[in-house]
Amino acid sequence: MSISNSESRTAESSPRTEHSTALRAGSVGVMGILFFVLSAQAPLTGIVGASPLAAALGNGPGAPGAYLVVGIVIVIFAVGFVAMSRKIQANGAFYAYVTAAFGRKIGAGAAWLALLAYSTVQAAMYGLYGAAFSGLLGSAGIGVPWWLLAVVTMAGVQVLGSLNIELGARVLALLVGLEVAILLMFGFTVLMRGGGPEGISLAASFSPAAIATGAPGVAIMFAVASMFGFESTAIYSAEAKDAHRTVARATYLSVGVIAVFFSFISWMLVSYYGPSHVIDAAGAALESGDSTSFVLTPMVELFGPWAGIATGILLVTSLLAGIIAFHNGINRYLHSLALRGSMPGVVARTNRHRAPSVAARIQTVIAFLLVAPFAVLSLDPVLTLFFWFSGLAVAALLVLYVLCSLAVVAYFRREKMAGQLWQTAVAPVLATALLAWVLYLVVSNFTALIGGNAETAVGLLIAVPIVFAAGVLVEVGVERKAAAAGLAADM
């Protein structure tokens, strides 16, 4: 059995109509998809935002090891995920895979969870982006409220999302390349200098004892949050060049690159401060109210004031890249749902660039509706919008990972693949167990992840089953309506 975007291909092979639903097939390769994924993961944001929390609240010098552990778990998950991508080509990855295994109702619930995860993490990025950009302008004597910058950016992202996907990939490649470059400059400088006052020690960060130090569950939780979005490789399968190979290569490459990158940079941060001092340094940064100083201070001390300014600017562009990447991913989820009849057909329409323009407008409205209450209520965009919605997104996505792993097992029990036991059974079962453990760590430490109280944590977490159930119920309604329409046509 093999499922594909047959509607898209049919539209593309026939003469263009007034309202096309076809995406631009064969327009993005491995590197293009890789930059979409790396943009969603926002490497600089992940390092600046998560590393002080993982070190101070988690396992201190063992934080780099936690990134590596999470990378291994995700690689195991990716084995089954890639096996499904080779059988099922659709630009709504989770939705398509879960539907193939468990049917449209459960698949619709998974799709709504994916939309919840991607929409809330994008809204969270808007909060941090607005705050960081406003602070950057404030340092130059220009006062602009964070929410105004966020709204103006929404308009710009909307325009970019309605253009061809190659342009978006080129913009993201530039932004991601700059942020990765400055972090690698820091990492290799520390490495070449032999570390800080205590030198460089692999065992201090990567030995089992180091990883198990303190609260490793908290460090693993923040590591998961930093690697958010690698699975979006499959979202672009309808636009990929040779999708069977491209999606698989981009998935493994993105997981490997981001796991090694985060482990290396966080290890160099530990080496810079010294394993015995890194917890105090991270704690001091958090207590100061400016956790970014944990990363920016070493930058300035090594390279001078320009590095601090450049990193601050690149933090803003890192968040912008992530916002653009999630805008594109959500568009394609909405487009896929509409093609399959789970949303009104108008949502599947594409423009002359073969971009999902209607879905792009809907996504922009969703972003505005998620961000606006925090602006109206004058809530802190970082302490509330960013932390709350980031936590909710991580929890929702982990539920999807578990569900997807179960879907791989169920699907390949029906669709046998000779000689593929590791890909179709062993790895997915192992991934299910490991991801369920990580989900437990996230839920049990959720107040630390969101920086809020128990009431806020419960209110956010309960949204996950509610949204899943809503997706199932909407699909039930859609199927009943279709059945009634078919019955009326037969009469």
CSV table of C-alpha atoms in Angstrom, one decimal, residues 33-347:
chain,number,residue,atom,x,y,z
A,33,ILE,CA,14.6,20.8,3.5
A,34,LEU,CA,17.6,20.7,6.0
A,35,PHE,CA,17.5,24.5,6.3
A,36,PHE,CA,13.8,24.5,6.8
A,37,VAL,CA,14.3,22.0,9.7
A,38,LEU,CA,17.3,23.8,11.2
A,39,SER,CA,15.4,27.0,11.0
A,40,ALA,CA,12.5,25.5,12.9
A,41,GLN,CA,15.0,24.4,15.6
A,42,ALA,CA,16.6,27.9,15.7
A,43,PRO,CA,20.0,26.7,16.9
A,44,LEU,CA,21.1,30.0,18.4
A,45,THR,CA,17.8,30.4,20.2
A,46,GLY,CA,18.1,26.8,21.5
A,47,ILE,CA,21.6,27.4,22.8
A,48,VAL,CA,21.0,30.9,24.3
A,49,GLY,CA,17.6,30.0,25.7
A,50,ALA,CA,17.9,26.4,26.9
A,51,SER,CA,21.6,25.8,27.9
A,52,PRO,CA,21.5,28.0,31.0
A,53,LEU,CA,18.3,26.3,32.2
A,54,ALA,CA,19.6,22.8,31.4
A,55,ALA,CA,22.9,23.5,33.3
A,56,ALA,CA,21.4,25.3,36.3
A,57,LEU,CA,18.2,23.3,36.8
A,58,GLY,CA,19.3,20.0,35.2
A,59,ASN,CA,22.5,18.1,35.4
A,60,GLY,CA,25.1,20.9,35.2
A,61,PRO,CA,28.2,19.8,33.3
A,62,GLY,CA,26.3,16.7,32.1
A,63,ALA,CA,23.9,18.8,30.0
A,64,PRO,CA,25.9,18.1,26.7
A,65,GLY,CA,25.4,14.4,27.4
A,66,ALA,CA,21.7,15.0,27.7
A,67,TYR,CA,21.6,16.5,24.2
A,68,LEU,CA,23.4,13.4,22.9
A,69,VAL,CA,20.9,11.0,24.7
A,70,VAL,CA,18.0,12.8,23.2
A,71,GLY,CA,19.7,12.7,19.8
A,72,ILE,CA,20.0,8.9,20.1
A,73,VAL,CA,16.3,8.6,21.0
A,74,ILE,CA,15.3,10.7,18.1
A,75,VAL,CA,17.5,8.7,15.7
A,76,ILE,CA,15.7,5.5,16.8
A,77,PHE,CA,12.4,7.2,16.3
A,78,ALA,CA,13.5,8.4,12.8
A,79,VAL,CA,14.1,4.8,11.7
A,80,GLY,CA,10.4,4.0,11.7
A,81,PHE,CA,9.5,7.5,10.6
A,82,VAL,CA,11.7,7.3,7.5
A,83,ALA,CA,10.3,3.8,6.7
A,84,MET,CA,6.8,5.3,6.7
A,85,SER,CA,8.0,8.3,4.5
A,86,ARG,CA,9.1,5.8,1.8
A,87,LYS,CA,5.7,4.2,1.7
A,88,ILE,CA,3.5,7.2,2.3
A,89,GLN,CA,4.2,10.5,0.5
A,90,ALA,CA,2.0,13.3,1.8
A,91,ASN,CA,2.7,16.8,3.1
A,92,GLY,CA,0.9,16.3,6.3
A,93,ALA,CA,3.3,13.7,7.7
A,94,PHE,CA,1.8,12.8,11.1
A,95,TYR,CA,-1.7,13.0,9.8
A,96,ALA,CA,-0.9,10.8,6.8
A,97,TYR,CA,1.0,8.2,8.8
A,98,VAL,CA,-1.5,7.9,11.7
A,99,THR,CA,-4.4,7.8,9.2
A,100,ALA,CA,-2.7,5.0,7.3
A,101,ALA,CA,-2.4,2.9,10.5
A,102,PHE,CA,-5.5,3.8,12.5
A,103,GLY,CA,-8.0,5.5,10.1
A,104,ARG,CA,-9.1,9.0,9.4
A,105,LYS,CA,-10.6,9.8,12.8
A,106,ILE,CA,-7.5,9.1,14.8
A,107,GLY,CA,-5.5,10.7,12.0
A,108,ALA,CA,-7.5,13.9,12.2
A,109,GLY,CA,-6.8,14.0,16.0
A,110,ALA,CA,-3.1,13.7,15.2
A,111,ALA,CA,-3.3,16.5,12.6
A,112,TRP,CA,-5.0,18.8,15.1
A,113,LEU,CA,-2.3,18.0,17.7
A,114,ALA,CA,0.4,18.8,15.1
A,115,LEU,CA,-1.4,22.1,14.3
A,116,LEU,CA,-1.5,22.9,18.1
A,117,ALA,CA,2.2,22.1,18.5
A,118,TYR,CA,3.4,24.1,15.5
A,119,SER,CA,1.1,27.0,16.0
A,120,THR,CA,1.9,27.4,19.7
A,121,VAL,CA,5.6,27.1,19.2
A,122,GLN,CA,5.5,29.7,16.5
A,123,ALA,CA,3.4,32.0,18.7
A,124,ALA,CA,6.0,31.4,21.5
A,125,MET,CA,8.8,32.5,19.0
A,126,TYR,CA,6.8,35.6,18.2
A,127,GLY,CA,6.9,36.5,21.9
A,128,LEU,CA,10.6,36.0,22.3
A,129,TYR,CA,11.3,37.6,18.9
A,130,GLY,CA,9.2,40.7,19.8
A,131,ALA,CA,10.9,41.1,23.2
A,132,ALA,CA,14.4,40.6,21.8
A,133,PHE,CA,13.9,42.9,18.8
A,134,SER,CA,12.3,45.5,21.0
A,135,GLY,CA,15.3,45.3,23.4
A,136,LEU,CA,17.7,45.6,20.5
A,137,LEU,CA,16.0,48.7,19.2
A,138,GLY,CA,15.8,50.1,22.8
A,139,SER,CA,19.6,49.8,23.1
A,140,ALA,CA,19.8,52.1,20.1
A,141,GLY,CA,17.3,54.6,21.7
A,142,ILE,CA,14.3,53.5,19.6
A,143,GLY,CA,11.2,52.5,21.6
A,144,VAL,CA,8.9,50.1,19.9
A,145,PRO,CA,6.5,47.7,21.8
A,146,TRP,CA,7.2,44.0,21.3
A,147,TRP,CA,3.6,43.3,20.0
A,148,LEU,CA,3.9,45.9,17.2
A,149,LEU,CA,7.1,44.3,15.9
A,150,ALA,CA,5.4,40.9,16.1
A,151,VAL,CA,2.3,42.0,14.1
A,152,VAL,CA,4.4,43.7,11.4
A,153,THR,CA,6.5,40.6,11.1
A,154,MET,CA,3.4,38.5,10.7
A,155,ALA,CA,2.5,40.6,7.7
A,156,GLY,CA,6.0,40.1,6.2
A,157,VAL,CA,6.0,36.4,6.9
A,158,GLN,CA,2.6,36.1,5.2
A,159,VAL,CA,4.0,37.7,2.1
A,160,LEU,CA,7.1,35.4,2.1
A,161,GLY,CA,4.9,32.3,2.7
A,162,SER,CA,2.9,33.1,-0.4
A,163,LEU,CA,6.0,33.2,-2.7
A,164,ASN,CA,7.8,30.1,-4.1
A,165,ILE,CA,9.4,27.7,-1.7
A,166,GLU,CA,12.9,28.1,-3.2
A,167,LEU,CA,12.9,31.7,-2.1
A,168,GLY,CA,12.0,30.8,1.4
A,169,ALA,CA,14.7,28.1,1.5
A,170,ARG,CA,17.3,30.6,0.3
A,171,VAL,CA,16.3,33.2,3.0
A,172,LEU,CA,16.4,30.5,5.7
A,173,ALA,CA,19.8,29.2,4.5
A,174,LEU,CA,21.3,32.7,4.9
A,175,LEU,CA,19.8,33.3,8.4
A,176,VAL,CA,20.7,29.8,9.7
A,177,GLY,CA,24.2,29.9,8.2
A,178,LEU,CA,25.0,33.1,10.1
A,179,GLU,CA,23.8,31.9,13.5
A,180,VAL,CA,25.5,28.6,13.1
A,181,ALA,CA,28.7,30.3,12.0
A,182,ILE,CA,29.0,32.5,15.1
A,183,LEU,CA,28.4,29.5,17.4
A,184,LEU,CA,30.9,27.4,15.7
A,185,MET,CA,33.4,30.3,15.9
A,186,PHE,CA,32.9,30.3,19.7
A,187,GLY,CA,33.1,26.5,19.9
A,188,PHE,CA,36.3,26.0,17.9
A,189,THR,CA,37.9,28.9,19.6
A,190,VAL,CA,37.4,27.4,23.1
A,191,LEU,CA,38.5,24.0,21.7
A,192,MET,CA,41.7,25.4,20.2
A,193,ARG,CA,42.5,27.2,23.4
A,194,GLY,CA,42.1,24.0,25.4
A,195,GLY,CA,39.0,25.1,27.3
A,196,GLY,CA,38.8,27.3,30.3
A,197,PRO,CA,40.4,27.1,33.8
A,198,GLU,CA,39.8,23.4,34.1
A,199,GLY,CA,40.7,22.4,30.5
A,200,ILE,CA,38.5,20.1,28.4
A,201,SER,CA,37.1,16.9,29.7
A,202,LEU,CA,34.9,14.4,27.8
A,203,ALA,CA,34.1,12.4,31.0
A,204,ALA,CA,32.9,15.5,32.8
A,205,SER,CA,30.0,15.9,30.3
A,206,PHE,CA,29.5,12.6,28.5
A,207,SER,CA,30.1,9.8,31.0
A,208,PRO,CA,27.1,8.0,32.4
A,209,ALA,CA,27.8,9.4,35.9
A,210,ALA,CA,28.0,13.0,34.5
A,211,ILE,CA,24.7,12.6,32.6
A,212,ALA,CA,23.0,11.1,35.7
A,213,THR,CA,24.2,14.0,38.0
A,214,GLY,CA,21.6,16.3,39.5
A,215,ALA,CA,18.2,16.3,37.7
A,216,PRO,CA,19.0,14.6,34.3
A,217,GLY,CA,15.2,14.5,33.5
A,218,VAL,CA,15.1,18.3,33.5
A,219,ALA,CA,18.1,18.5,31.2
A,220,ILE,CA,16.6,15.9,28.8
A,221,MET,CA,13.4,17.9,28.8
A,222,PHE,CA,15.1,21.1,27.7
A,223,ALA,CA,17.2,19.1,25.2
A,224,VAL,CA,13.9,17.8,23.6
A,225,ALA,CA,12.6,21.4,23.5
A,226,SER,CA,15.8,22.5,21.6
A,227,MET,CA,15.5,19.8,19.0
A,228,PHE,CA,11.8,20.5,18.2
A,229,GLY,CA,10.8,20.2,14.6
A,230,PHE,CA,13.1,17.7,12.9
A,231,GLU,CA,10.1,15.6,11.7
A,232,SER,CA,9.0,18.5,9.5
A,233,THR,CA,11.2,17.0,6.8
A,234,ALA,CA,8.2,14.8,5.6
A,235,ILE,CA,5.9,17.9,5.4
A,236,TYR,CA,7.8,18.9,2.2
A,237,SER,CA,7.6,15.5,0.5
A,238,ALA,CA,5.1,16.8,-2.1
A,239,GLU,CA,7.6,19.5,-3.1
A,240,ALA,CA,10.8,17.4,-2.7
A,241,LYS,CA,13.1,16.2,-5.5
A,242,ASP,CA,12.9,12.4,-5.5
A,243,ALA,CA,10.9,12.3,-2.2
A,244,HIS,CA,11.7,8.7,-1.4
A,245,ARG,CA,15.4,9.5,-1.0
A,246,THR,CA,15.3,13.2,-0.1
A,247,VAL,CA,13.0,13.0,2.9
A,248,ALA,CA,15.0,10.1,4.4
A,249,ARG,CA,18.4,11.8,3.9
A,250,ALA,CA,17.1,15.1,5.2
A,251,THR,CA,15.7,13.5,8.3
A,252,TYR,CA,18.8,11.6,9.3
A,253,LEU,CA,21.1,14.5,8.4
A,254,SER,CA,19.0,17.0,10.4
A,255,VAL,CA,18.9,14.7,13.5
A,256,GLY,CA,22.6,14.0,13.3
A,257,VAL,CA,23.6,17.6,12.7
A,258,ILE,CA,21.5,19.2,15.4
A,259,ALA,CA,22.3,16.5,18.0
A,260,VAL,CA,26.1,16.8,17.4
A,261,PHE,CA,25.9,20.6,17.1
A,262,PHE,CA,24.0,21.2,20.4
A,263,SER,CA,26.2,18.6,22.2
A,264,PHE,CA,29.4,20.3,21.0
A,265,ILE,CA,28.5,23.9,21.7
A,266,SER,CA,27.1,23.1,25.1
A,267,TRP,CA,30.2,21.1,25.9
A,268,MET,CA,32.4,24.1,24.9
A,269,LEU,CA,30.3,26.3,27.2
A,270,VAL,CA,30.9,23.8,30.0
A,271,SER,CA,34.6,23.8,29.1
A,272,TYR,CA,34.7,27.6,29.0
A,273,TYR,CA,33.4,28.0,32.6
A,274,GLY,CA,34.8,24.7,33.9
A,275,PRO,CA,32.7,21.7,35.0
A,276,SER,CA,32.9,22.7,38.7
A,277,HIS,CA,31.8,26.3,38.0
A,278,VAL,CA,29.2,26.0,35.2
A,279,ILE,CA,26.2,25.5,37.5
A,280,ASP,CA,27.0,28.6,39.5
A,281,ALA,CA,27.6,30.6,36.2
A,282,ALA,CA,24.2,29.4,34.8
A,283,GLY,CA,22.4,30.1,38.1
A,284,ALA,CA,23.9,33.6,38.2
A,285,ALA,CA,22.7,34.3,34.7
A,286,LEU,CA,19.2,33.2,35.6
A,287,GLU,CA,19.1,35.2,38.8
A,288,SER,CA,20.3,38.3,37.0
A,289,GLY,CA,17.1,38.3,34.9
A,290,ASP,CA,19.1,38.0,31.7
A,291,SER,CA,19.8,34.3,31.1
A,292,THR,CA,21.3,35.2,27.7
A,293,SER,CA,24.4,36.4,29.5
A,294,PHE,CA,25.4,32.8,30.1
A,295,VAL,CA,26.3,32.7,26.3
A,296,LEU,CA,26.8,36.3,25.5
A,297,THR,CA,29.4,37.0,28.2
A,298,PRO,CA,31.9,34.4,26.9
A,299,MET,CA,31.3,35.7,23.4
A,300,VAL,CA,32.2,39.3,24.4
A,301,GLU,CA,35.2,38.1,26.5
A,302,LEU,CA,36.6,36.0,23.7
A,303,PHE,CA,35.9,38.3,20.7
A,304,GLY,CA,35.1,41.8,22.0
A,305,PRO,CA,31.9,43.9,22.3
A,306,TRP,CA,31.0,43.4,18.6
A,307,ALA,CA,30.4,39.7,19.2
A,308,GLY,CA,27.7,40.5,21.8
A,309,ILE,CA,26.0,42.9,19.5
A,310,ALA,CA,26.2,40.5,16.6
A,311,THR,CA,24.9,37.6,18.7
A,312,GLY,CA,22.0,39.8,19.9
A,313,ILE,CA,21.1,40.6,16.2
A,314,LEU,CA,21.4,37.0,15.2
A,315,LEU,CA,19.2,35.9,18.0
A,316,VAL,CA,16.5,38.0,16.4
A,317,THR,CA,17.1,36.6,13.0
A,318,SER,CA,17.3,33.1,14.4
A,319,LEU,CA,13.8,33.5,15.8
A,320,LEU,CA,12.6,35.0,12.5
A,321,ALA,CA,13.9,32.0,10.6
A,322,GLY,CA,12.0,29.7,13.0
A,323,ILE,CA,8.8,31.7,12.6
A,324,ILE,CA,9.1,31.5,8.8
A,325,ALA,CA,9.8,27.7,8.9
A,326,PHE,CA,6.8,27.0,11.1
A,327,HIS,CA,4.6,29.2,8.9
A,328,ASN,CA,5.5,27.1,5.9
A,329,GLY,CA,5.0,23.8,7.9
A,330,ILE,CA,1.6,24.8,9.2
A,331,ASN,CA,0.5,25.9,5.7
A,332,ARG,CA,1.3,22.5,4.3
A,333,TYR,CA,-0.6,20.7,7.1
A,334,LEU,CA,-3.7,22.8,6.4
A,335,HIS,CA,-3.2,22.2,2.6
A,336,SER,CA,-3.0,18.4,3.2
A,337,LEU,CA,-6.1,18.4,5.4
A,338,ALA,CA,-8.1,20.2,2.8
A,339,LEU,CA,-6.9,17.9,0.0
A,340,ARG,CA,-8.1,14.9,2.0
A,341,GLY,CA,-11.5,16.5,2.7
A,342,SER,CA,-11.0,17.2,6.4
A,343,MET,CA,-11.1,21.0,5.8
A,344,PRO,CA,-13.0,23.1,3.3
A,345,GLY,CA,-11.6,22.6,-0.2
A,346,VAL,CA,-10.8,26.4,-0.5
A,347,VAL,CA,-8.0,25.9,2.0
